Short mmCIF file of C-alpha atoms and ligand atoms in Angstrom, two decimals:
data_model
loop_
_atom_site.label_atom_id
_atom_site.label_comp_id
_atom_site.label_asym_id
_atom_site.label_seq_id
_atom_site.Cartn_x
_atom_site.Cartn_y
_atom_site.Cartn_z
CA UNK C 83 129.96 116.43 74.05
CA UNK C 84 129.43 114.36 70.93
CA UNK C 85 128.25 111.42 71.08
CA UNK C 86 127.42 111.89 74.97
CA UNK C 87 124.52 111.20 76.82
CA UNK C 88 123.30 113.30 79.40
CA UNK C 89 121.61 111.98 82.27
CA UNK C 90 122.41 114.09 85.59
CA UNK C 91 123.63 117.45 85.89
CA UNK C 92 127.50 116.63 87.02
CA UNK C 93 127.84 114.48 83.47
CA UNK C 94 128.97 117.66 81.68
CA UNK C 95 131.52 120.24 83.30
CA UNK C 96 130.82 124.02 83.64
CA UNK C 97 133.13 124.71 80.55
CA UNK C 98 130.59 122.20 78.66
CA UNK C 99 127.50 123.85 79.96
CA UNK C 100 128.44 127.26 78.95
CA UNK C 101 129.00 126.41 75.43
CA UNK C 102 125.83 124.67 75.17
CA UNK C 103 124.23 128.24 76.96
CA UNK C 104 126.07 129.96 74.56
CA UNK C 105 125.10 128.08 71.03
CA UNK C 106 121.37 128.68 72.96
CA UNK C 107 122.14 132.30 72.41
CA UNK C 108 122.26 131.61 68.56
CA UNK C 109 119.25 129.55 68.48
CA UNK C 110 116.98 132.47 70.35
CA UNK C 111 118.06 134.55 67.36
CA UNK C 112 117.49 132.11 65.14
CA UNK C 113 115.67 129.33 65.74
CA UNK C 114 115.07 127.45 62.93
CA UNK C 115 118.67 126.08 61.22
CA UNK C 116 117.66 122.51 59.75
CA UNK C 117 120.95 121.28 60.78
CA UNK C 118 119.23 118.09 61.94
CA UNK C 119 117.83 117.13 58.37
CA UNK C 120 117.86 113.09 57.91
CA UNK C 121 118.24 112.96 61.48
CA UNK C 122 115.37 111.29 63.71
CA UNK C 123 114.98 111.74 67.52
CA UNK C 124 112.97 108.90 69.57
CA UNK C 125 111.20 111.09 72.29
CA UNK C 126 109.75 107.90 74.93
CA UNK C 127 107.79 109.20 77.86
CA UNK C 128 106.42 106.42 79.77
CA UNK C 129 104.86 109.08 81.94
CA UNK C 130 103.05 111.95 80.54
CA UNK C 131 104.57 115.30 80.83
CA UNK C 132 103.01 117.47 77.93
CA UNK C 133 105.16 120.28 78.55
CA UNK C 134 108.34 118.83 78.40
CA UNK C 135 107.60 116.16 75.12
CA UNK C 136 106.36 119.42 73.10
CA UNK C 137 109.67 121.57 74.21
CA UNK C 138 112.06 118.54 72.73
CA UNK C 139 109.43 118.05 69.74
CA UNK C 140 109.55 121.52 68.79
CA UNK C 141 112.92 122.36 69.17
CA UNK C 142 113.53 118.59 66.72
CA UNK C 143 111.08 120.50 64.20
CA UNK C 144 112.46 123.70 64.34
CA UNK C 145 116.05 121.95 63.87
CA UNK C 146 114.26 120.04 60.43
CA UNK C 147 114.59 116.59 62.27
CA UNK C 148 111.86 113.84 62.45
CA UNK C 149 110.26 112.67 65.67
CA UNK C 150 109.24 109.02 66.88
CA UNK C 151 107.82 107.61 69.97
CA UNK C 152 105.39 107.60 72.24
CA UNK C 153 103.84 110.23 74.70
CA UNK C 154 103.00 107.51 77.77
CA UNK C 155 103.43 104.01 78.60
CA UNK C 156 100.37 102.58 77.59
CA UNK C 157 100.83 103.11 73.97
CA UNK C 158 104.55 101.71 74.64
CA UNK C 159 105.37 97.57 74.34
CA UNK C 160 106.22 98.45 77.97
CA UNK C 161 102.40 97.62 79.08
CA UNK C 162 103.13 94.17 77.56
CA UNK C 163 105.69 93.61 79.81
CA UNK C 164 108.90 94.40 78.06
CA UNK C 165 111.94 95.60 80.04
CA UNK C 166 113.42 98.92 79.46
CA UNK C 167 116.20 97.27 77.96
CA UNK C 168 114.72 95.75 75.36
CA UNK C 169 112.99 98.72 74.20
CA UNK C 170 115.88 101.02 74.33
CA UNK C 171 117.62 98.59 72.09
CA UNK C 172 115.07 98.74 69.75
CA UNK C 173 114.56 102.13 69.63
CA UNK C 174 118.42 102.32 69.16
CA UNK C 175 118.19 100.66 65.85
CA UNK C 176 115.90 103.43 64.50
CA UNK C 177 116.89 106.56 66.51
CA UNK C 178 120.03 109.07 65.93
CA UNK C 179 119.20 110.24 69.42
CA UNK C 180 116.99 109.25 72.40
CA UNK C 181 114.96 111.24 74.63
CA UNK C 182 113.53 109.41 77.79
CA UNK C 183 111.41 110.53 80.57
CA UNK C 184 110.72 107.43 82.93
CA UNK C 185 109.19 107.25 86.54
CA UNK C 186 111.45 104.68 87.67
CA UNK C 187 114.68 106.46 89.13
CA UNK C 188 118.12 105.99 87.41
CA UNK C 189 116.14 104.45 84.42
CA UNK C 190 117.97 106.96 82.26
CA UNK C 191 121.73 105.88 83.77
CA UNK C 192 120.43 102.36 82.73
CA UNK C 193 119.24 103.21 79.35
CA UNK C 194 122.33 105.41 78.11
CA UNK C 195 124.07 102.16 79.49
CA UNK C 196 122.27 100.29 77.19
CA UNK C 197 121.39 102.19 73.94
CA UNK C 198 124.13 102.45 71.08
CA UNK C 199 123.32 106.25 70.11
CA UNK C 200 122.74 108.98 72.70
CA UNK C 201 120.81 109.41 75.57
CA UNK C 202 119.06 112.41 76.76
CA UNK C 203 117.00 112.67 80.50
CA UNK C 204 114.19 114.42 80.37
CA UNK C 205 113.25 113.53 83.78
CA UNK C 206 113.80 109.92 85.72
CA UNK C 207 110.77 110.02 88.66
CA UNK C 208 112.27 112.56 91.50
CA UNK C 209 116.14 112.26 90.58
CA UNK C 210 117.25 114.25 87.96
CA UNK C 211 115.75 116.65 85.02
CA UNK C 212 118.74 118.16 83.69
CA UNK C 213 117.76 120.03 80.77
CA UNK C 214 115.46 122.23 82.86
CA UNK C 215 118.50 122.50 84.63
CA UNK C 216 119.78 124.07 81.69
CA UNK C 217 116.81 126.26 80.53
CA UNK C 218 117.00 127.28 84.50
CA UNK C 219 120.78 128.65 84.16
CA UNK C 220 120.16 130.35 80.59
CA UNK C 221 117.19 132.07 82.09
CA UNK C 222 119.80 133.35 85.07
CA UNK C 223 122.50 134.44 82.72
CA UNK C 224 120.01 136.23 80.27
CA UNK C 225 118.38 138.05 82.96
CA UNK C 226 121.58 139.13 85.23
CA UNK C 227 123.60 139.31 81.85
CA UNK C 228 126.06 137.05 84.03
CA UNK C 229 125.85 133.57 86.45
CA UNK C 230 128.94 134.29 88.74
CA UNK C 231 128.31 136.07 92.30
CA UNK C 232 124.43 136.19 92.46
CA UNK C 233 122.17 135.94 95.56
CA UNK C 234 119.65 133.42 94.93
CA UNK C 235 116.95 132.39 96.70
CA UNK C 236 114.84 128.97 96.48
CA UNK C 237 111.20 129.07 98.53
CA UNK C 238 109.03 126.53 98.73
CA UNK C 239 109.20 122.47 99.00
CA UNK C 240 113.16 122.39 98.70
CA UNK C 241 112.82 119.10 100.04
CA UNK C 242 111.59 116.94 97.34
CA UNK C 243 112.07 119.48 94.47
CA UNK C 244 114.35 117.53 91.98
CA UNK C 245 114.79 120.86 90.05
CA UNK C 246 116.23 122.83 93.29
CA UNK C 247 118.86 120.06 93.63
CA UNK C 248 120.14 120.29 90.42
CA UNK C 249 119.90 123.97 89.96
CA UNK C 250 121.87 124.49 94.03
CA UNK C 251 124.41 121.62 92.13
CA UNK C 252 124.85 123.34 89.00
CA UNK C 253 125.29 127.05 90.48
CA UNK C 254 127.98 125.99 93.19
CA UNK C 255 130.12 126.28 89.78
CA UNK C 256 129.39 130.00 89.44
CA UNK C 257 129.92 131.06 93.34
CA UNK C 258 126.53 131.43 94.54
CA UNK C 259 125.40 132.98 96.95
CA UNK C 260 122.22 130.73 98.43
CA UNK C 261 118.91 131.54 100.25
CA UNK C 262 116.60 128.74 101.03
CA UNK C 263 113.11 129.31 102.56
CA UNK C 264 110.97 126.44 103.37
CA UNK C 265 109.19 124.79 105.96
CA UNK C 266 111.12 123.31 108.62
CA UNK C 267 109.49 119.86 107.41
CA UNK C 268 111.14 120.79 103.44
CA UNK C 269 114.51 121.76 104.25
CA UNK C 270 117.13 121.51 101.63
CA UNK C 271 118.18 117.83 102.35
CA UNK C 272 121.89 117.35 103.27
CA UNK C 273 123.34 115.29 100.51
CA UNK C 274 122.62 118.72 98.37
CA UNK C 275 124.70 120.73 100.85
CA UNK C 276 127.81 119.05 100.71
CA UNK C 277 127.39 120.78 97.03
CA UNK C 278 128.00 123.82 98.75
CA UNK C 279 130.18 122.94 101.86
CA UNK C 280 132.96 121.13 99.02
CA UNK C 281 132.84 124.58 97.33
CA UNK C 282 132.83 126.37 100.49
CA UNK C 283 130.06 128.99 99.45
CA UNK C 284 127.93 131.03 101.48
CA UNK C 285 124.21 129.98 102.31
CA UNK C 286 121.79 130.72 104.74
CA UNK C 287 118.31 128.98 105.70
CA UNK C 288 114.87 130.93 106.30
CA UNK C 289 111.08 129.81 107.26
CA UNK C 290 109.96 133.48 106.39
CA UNK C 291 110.25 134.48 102.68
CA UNK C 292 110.42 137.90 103.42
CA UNK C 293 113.70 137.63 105.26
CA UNK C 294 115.09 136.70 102.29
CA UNK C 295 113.62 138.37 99.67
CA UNK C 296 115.66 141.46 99.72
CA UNK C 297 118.68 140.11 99.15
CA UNK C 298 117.36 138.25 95.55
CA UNK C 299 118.96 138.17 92.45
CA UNK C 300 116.86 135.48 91.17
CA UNK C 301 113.78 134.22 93.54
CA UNK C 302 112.94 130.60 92.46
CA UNK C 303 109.45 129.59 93.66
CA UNK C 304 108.25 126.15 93.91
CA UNK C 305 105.02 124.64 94.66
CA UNK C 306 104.29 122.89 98.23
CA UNK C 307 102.28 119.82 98.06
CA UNK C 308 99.89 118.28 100.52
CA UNK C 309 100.99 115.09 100.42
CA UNK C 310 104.59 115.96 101.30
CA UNK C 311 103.54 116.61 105.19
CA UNK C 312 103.66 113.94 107.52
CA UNK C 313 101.27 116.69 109.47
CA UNK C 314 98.01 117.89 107.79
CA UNK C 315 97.99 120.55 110.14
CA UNK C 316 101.52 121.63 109.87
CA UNK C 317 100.76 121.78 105.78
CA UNK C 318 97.21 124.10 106.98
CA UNK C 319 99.42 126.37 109.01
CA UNK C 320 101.84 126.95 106.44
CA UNK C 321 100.72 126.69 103.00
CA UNK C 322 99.48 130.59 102.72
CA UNK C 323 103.55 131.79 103.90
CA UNK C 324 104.61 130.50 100.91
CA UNK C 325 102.65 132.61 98.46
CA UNK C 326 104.20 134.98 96.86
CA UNK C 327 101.93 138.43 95.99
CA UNK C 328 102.71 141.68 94.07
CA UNK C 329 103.21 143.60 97.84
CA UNK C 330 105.65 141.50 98.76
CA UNK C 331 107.68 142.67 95.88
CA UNK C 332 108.57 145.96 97.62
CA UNK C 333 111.78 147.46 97.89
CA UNK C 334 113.28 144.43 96.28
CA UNK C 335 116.41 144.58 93.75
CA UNK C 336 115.66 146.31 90.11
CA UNK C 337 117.34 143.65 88.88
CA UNK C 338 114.85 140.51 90.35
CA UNK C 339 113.67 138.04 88.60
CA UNK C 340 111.28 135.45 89.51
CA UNK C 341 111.43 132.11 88.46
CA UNK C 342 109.28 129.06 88.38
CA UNK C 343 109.45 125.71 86.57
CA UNK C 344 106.16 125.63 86.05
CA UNK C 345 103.00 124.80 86.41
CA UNK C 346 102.25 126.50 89.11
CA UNK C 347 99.43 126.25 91.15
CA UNK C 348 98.71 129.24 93.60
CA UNK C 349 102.53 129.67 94.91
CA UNK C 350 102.96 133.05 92.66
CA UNK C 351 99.85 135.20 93.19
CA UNK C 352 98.21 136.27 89.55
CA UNK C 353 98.94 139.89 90.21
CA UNK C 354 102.72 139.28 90.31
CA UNK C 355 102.23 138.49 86.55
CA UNK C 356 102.25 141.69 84.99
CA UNK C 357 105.12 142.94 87.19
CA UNK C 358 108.31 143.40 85.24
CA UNK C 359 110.17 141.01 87.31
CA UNK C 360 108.00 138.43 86.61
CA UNK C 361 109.93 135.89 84.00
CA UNK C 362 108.37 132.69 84.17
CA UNK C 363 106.68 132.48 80.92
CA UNK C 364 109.80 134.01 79.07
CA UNK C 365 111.62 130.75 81.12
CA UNK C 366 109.47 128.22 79.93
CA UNK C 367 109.85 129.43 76.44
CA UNK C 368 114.00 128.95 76.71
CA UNK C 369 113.39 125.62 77.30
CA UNK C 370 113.26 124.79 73.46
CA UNK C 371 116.53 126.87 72.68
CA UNK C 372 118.73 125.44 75.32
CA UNK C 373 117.21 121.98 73.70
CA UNK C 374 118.33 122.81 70.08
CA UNK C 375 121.36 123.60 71.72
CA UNK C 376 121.99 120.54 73.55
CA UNK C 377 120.89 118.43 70.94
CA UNK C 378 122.89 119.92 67.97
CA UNK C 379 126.00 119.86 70.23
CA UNK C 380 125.32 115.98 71.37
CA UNK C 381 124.81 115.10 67.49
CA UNK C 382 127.97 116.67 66.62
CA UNK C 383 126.58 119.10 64.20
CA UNK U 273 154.36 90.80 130.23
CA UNK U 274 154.57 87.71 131.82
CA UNK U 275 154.97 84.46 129.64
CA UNK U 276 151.26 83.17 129.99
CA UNK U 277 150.99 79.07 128.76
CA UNK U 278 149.96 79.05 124.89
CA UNK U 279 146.00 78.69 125.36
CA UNK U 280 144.57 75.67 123.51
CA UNK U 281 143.10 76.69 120.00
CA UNK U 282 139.56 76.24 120.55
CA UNK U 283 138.83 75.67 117.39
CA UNK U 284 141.52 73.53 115.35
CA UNK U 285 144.83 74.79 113.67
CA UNK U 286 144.60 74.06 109.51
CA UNK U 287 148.37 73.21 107.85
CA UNK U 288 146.97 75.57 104.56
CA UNK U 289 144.52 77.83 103.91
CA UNK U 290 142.83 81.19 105.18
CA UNK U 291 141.73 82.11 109.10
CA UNK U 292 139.31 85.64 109.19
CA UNK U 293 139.50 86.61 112.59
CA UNK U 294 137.32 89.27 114.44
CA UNK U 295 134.44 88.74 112.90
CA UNK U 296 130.84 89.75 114.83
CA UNK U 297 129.60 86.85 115.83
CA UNK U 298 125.80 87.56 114.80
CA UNK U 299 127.50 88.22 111.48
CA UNK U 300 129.37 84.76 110.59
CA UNK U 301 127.02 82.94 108.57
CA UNK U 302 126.53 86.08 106.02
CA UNK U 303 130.52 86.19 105.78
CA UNK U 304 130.49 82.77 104.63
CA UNK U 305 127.66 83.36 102.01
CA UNK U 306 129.58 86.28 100.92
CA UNK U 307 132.72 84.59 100.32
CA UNK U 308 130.70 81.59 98.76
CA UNK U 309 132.13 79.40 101.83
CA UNK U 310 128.26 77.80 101.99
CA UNK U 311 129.11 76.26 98.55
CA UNK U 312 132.79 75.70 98.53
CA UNK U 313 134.17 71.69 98.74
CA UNK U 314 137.22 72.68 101.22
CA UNK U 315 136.56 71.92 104.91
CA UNK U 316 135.50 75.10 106.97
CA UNK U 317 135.91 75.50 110.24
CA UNK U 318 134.06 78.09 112.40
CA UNK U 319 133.41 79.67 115.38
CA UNK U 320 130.81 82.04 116.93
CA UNK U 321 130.53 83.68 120.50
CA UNK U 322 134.16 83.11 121.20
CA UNK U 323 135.96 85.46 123.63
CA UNK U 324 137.84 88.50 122.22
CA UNK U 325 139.61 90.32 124.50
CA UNK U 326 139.57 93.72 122.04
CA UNK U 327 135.33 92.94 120.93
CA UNK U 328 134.32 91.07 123.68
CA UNK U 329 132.76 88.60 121.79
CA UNK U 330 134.02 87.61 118.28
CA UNK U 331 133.27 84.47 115.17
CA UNK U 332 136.26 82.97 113.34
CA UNK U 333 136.32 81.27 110.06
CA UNK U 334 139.05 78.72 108.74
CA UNK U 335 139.46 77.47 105.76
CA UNK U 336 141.61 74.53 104.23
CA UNK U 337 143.12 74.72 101.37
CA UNK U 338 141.72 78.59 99.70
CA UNK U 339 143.32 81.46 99.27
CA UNK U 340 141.24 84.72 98.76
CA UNK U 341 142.01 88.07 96.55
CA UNK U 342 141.62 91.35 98.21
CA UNK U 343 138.86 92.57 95.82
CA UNK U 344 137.57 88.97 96.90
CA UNK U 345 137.86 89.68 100.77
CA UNK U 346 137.04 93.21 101.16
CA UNK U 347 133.49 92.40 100.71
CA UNK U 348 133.27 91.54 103.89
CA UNK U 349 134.30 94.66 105.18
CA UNK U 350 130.49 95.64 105.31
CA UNK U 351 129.42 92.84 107.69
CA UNK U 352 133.19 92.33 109.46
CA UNK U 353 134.56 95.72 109.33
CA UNK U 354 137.48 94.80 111.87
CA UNK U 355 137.54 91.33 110.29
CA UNK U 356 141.55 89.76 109.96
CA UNK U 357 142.79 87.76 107.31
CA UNK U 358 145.76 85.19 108.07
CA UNK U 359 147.23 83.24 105.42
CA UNK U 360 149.12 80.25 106.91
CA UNK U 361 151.06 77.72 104.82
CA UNK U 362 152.89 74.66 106.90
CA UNK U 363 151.39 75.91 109.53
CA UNK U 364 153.13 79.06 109.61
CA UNK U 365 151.47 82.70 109.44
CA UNK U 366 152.97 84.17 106.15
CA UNK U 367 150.75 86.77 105.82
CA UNK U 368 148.19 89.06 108.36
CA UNK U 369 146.04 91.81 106.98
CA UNK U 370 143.29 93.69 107.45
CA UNK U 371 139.93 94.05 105.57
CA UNK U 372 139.29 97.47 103.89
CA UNK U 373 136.20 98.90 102.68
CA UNK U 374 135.98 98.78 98.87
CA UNK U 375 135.88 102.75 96.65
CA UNK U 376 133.12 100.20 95.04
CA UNK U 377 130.65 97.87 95.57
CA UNK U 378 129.43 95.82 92.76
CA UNK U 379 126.21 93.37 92.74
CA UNK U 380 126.36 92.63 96.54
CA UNK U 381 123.78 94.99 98.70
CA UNK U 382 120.48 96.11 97.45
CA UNK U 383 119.46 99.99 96.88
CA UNK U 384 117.47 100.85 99.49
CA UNK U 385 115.13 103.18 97.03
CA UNK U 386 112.35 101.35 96.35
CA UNK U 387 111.66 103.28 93.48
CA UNK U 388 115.52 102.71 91.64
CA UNK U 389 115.52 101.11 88.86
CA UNK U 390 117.60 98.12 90.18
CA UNK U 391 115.15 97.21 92.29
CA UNK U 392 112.53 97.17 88.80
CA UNK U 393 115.06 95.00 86.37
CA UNK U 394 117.39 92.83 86.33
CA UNK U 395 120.75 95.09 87.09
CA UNK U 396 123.96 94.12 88.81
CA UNK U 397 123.39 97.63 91.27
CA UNK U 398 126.58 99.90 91.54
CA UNK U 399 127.69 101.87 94.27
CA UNK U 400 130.62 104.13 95.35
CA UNK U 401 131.63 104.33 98.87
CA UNK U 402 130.92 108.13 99.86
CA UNK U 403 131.97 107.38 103.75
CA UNK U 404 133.57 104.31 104.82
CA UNK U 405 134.13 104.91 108.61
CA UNK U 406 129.76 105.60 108.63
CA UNK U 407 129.54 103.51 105.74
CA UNK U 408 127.05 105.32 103.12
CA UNK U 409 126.80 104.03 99.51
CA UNK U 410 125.82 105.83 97.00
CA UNK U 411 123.60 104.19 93.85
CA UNK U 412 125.14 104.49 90.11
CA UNK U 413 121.73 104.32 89.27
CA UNK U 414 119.04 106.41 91.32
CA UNK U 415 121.88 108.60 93.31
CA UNK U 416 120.50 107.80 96.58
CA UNK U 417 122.54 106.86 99.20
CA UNK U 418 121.92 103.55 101.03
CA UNK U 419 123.36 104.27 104.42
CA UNK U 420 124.73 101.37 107.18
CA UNK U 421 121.51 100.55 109.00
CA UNK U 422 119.85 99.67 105.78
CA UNK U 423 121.87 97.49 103.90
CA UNK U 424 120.37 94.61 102.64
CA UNK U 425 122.87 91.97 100.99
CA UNK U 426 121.59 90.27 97.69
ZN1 LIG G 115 119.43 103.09 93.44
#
């Protein structure tokens, strides 16, 4: 992995993933090793996403690394007009390692085609976010103790959700078995089954979460936007079947976990918080392991 | 098969160069622009809305004097998928082959995401070939596909 950049989720192979999963294990026990001393790590956002840009920043700090860059465009050269390539250039010249978030899709291809040291994606518009991927698939394996054979279940907008895609892409290593509930209108889109068809795995389609909640290993909510409906009053009709409450949690598996890449809005009910097979929050917090882990492994230390 | 009178050419033999047969007829002019036949000093012959007896209607291009690659001429296997290339030298067909779609297709069609990043800088876009009988690219860049109906050539 040294040296590599790490743009969409099919750049690294399942053998590669593990090992980055399992140096995350190392960093949850201990999670600050200032391995990455003299080291500095160019986070550019030129979009906002807080959550993210403090997950990488922390996990550089906790590592002993220093941080540049800038948290949105408008404090970027880019509102002057300069082309991604030029600034990724730049950047190279002072950066070990470069961490890019970018609205534009493939942006990030482009830039770890143009930058001399590393590229990481931490998100290029609705294609690919690959180290919530990660987090995503550590979360799995810490909760199930395991990420082969297990009955997952997506709900929600499984449509547009970039994270879906690459967590259905990433578990057709690990012989999933998949569950996807959505509207008719936010169906799983095709070019994200022939994930599962080539591996010739099991999965079965739903517009009624409870059919599928049963069967859950994992049950990965996402939220349903508005403005993803052609039809207002198709989104009126069906926005409240997609909420998940404490109730519905009934009978389901002892070992369930739900899942959410966060934030959410009102797609997980507040009283499924305390349950114990809530894990969302214990998720989120992976995020900066898995990053240590990724990062350490990319800079060859 | 009876031995039918050699029909006259209708448009002229060449002594040397290139003849792409089968080509759509709606889709002649872009062939040319592909294959840079709009700039080129040779002579060029054409024809459009000429009888085929296998396409019912078909546009031929000759040219005098050029000789084409098969990265060159594949190309055109996205506007003249049934398109036929014949060599001829003294007059003589030396060689006959057909057109084949590419694995790749480099700086030729547009992504149809409007939100790619090709279509934002200046970038040669990339695509591989996921199906070549339905013809379905898919970008290096954004990893959308660009399917038949919607390719736009550069
Ligand atoms: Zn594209």
């Amino acid at each position: 992995m040294k040296n590599r950049s790490l743009v969409s989720i099919t750049d690294f192979s399942r053998e590669e993933y593990l090992q980055i999963l399992d140096r995350a294990v190392e960093f949850e026990k201990n999670p600050n090793q200032r391995i990455l001393q003299g080291k500095v790590v160019a986070t550019l956002f030129f979009e906002p996403s807080t959550r993210t840009r403090l997950s990488f920043e922390s996990a550089v700090n906790r590592l002993g690394g220093r941080v540049i860059g800038f948290s949105d465009a408008s404090s970027s050269s880019t509102s002057k007009g300069e082309s991604l390539k030029d600034t990724i250039l730049t950047v190279s010249n002072y950066s070990d390692l470069i961490v890019m978030r970018h609205p534009i899709e493939g942006s990030a291809r482009w830039a770890s085609e143009v930058a001399s040291v590393p590229v990481i994606n931490a998100g290029d518009g609705a294609n690919q976010h690959p180290t919530q991927c990660l987090l995503d698939l550590y979360t799995i394996r810490q909760t199930q103790g395991t990420l082969e054979n297990l009955n997952i279940v997506f709900v929600g907008d499984l449509k547009y959700g970039r994270t879906v895609h690459s967590l259905v892409q990433a578990l057709t290593n690990f012989n999933a078995t998949f569950h996807f509930v959505s509207p008719t209108e936010l169906k799983l889109p095709s070019s994200v089954k022939i994930y599962i068809k080539e591996k010739k795995l099991e999965y079965y389609q739903y517009t009624d979460i409870n059919e599928a909640i049963q069967k859950a290993d994992i049950l990965y909510m996402t939220r349903i936007q508005r403005e993803r409906f052609s039809d207002v009053m198709e989104y009126e009709r069906v926005k409240n079947s997609y909420i998940l409450n404490a109730d519905m949690l009934n009978g389901t598996k002892n070992n369930l976990r739900i899942l959410h890449p966060l934030p959410r809005v009102n797609e997980i009910s507040t009283d499924v918080d305390s349950s114990p097979k809530a894990y969302y929050f214990q998720q989120a917090l992976n995020g900066v392991f898995v990053r240590q882990a990724l990062m350490a492994s990319i800079l060859g230390l | 098969m009876t031995d039918q009178p050699r029909k006259e050419l209708v448009v002229s033999a060449i002594e040397n160069g290139t003849v792409i047969d089968h080509i759509p007829s709606a889709n002649v002019f872009q062939v040319m622009k592909i294959l840079g036949l709009d700039k080129t000093e040779n002579q060029v012959l054409f024809g459009t809305n000429l009888i085929s007896r296998k396409y019912g209607s078909k546009g031929i291009i000759k040219v005098r004097n050029q000789f084409f690659e098969d990265r060159e001429i594949n190309k055109i296997s996205l506007v003249a998928p049934n398109a036929t290339l014949i060599v001829i030298k003294d007059f003589n067909i030396v060689e006959k082959r057909q057109v084949q779609v590419p694995d790749k297709i480099e700086s030729m069609v547009k992504c149809f995401n409007p939100k790619c990043i090709t279509n934002h800088e200046a970038i040669p876009t990339r695509f591989k070939v996921v199906d070549k009988e339905d013809l379905r690219l898919l970008c290096h860049y954004c990893e959308k596909i660009t399917k038949k109906e919607n390719v736009q050539f550069i």
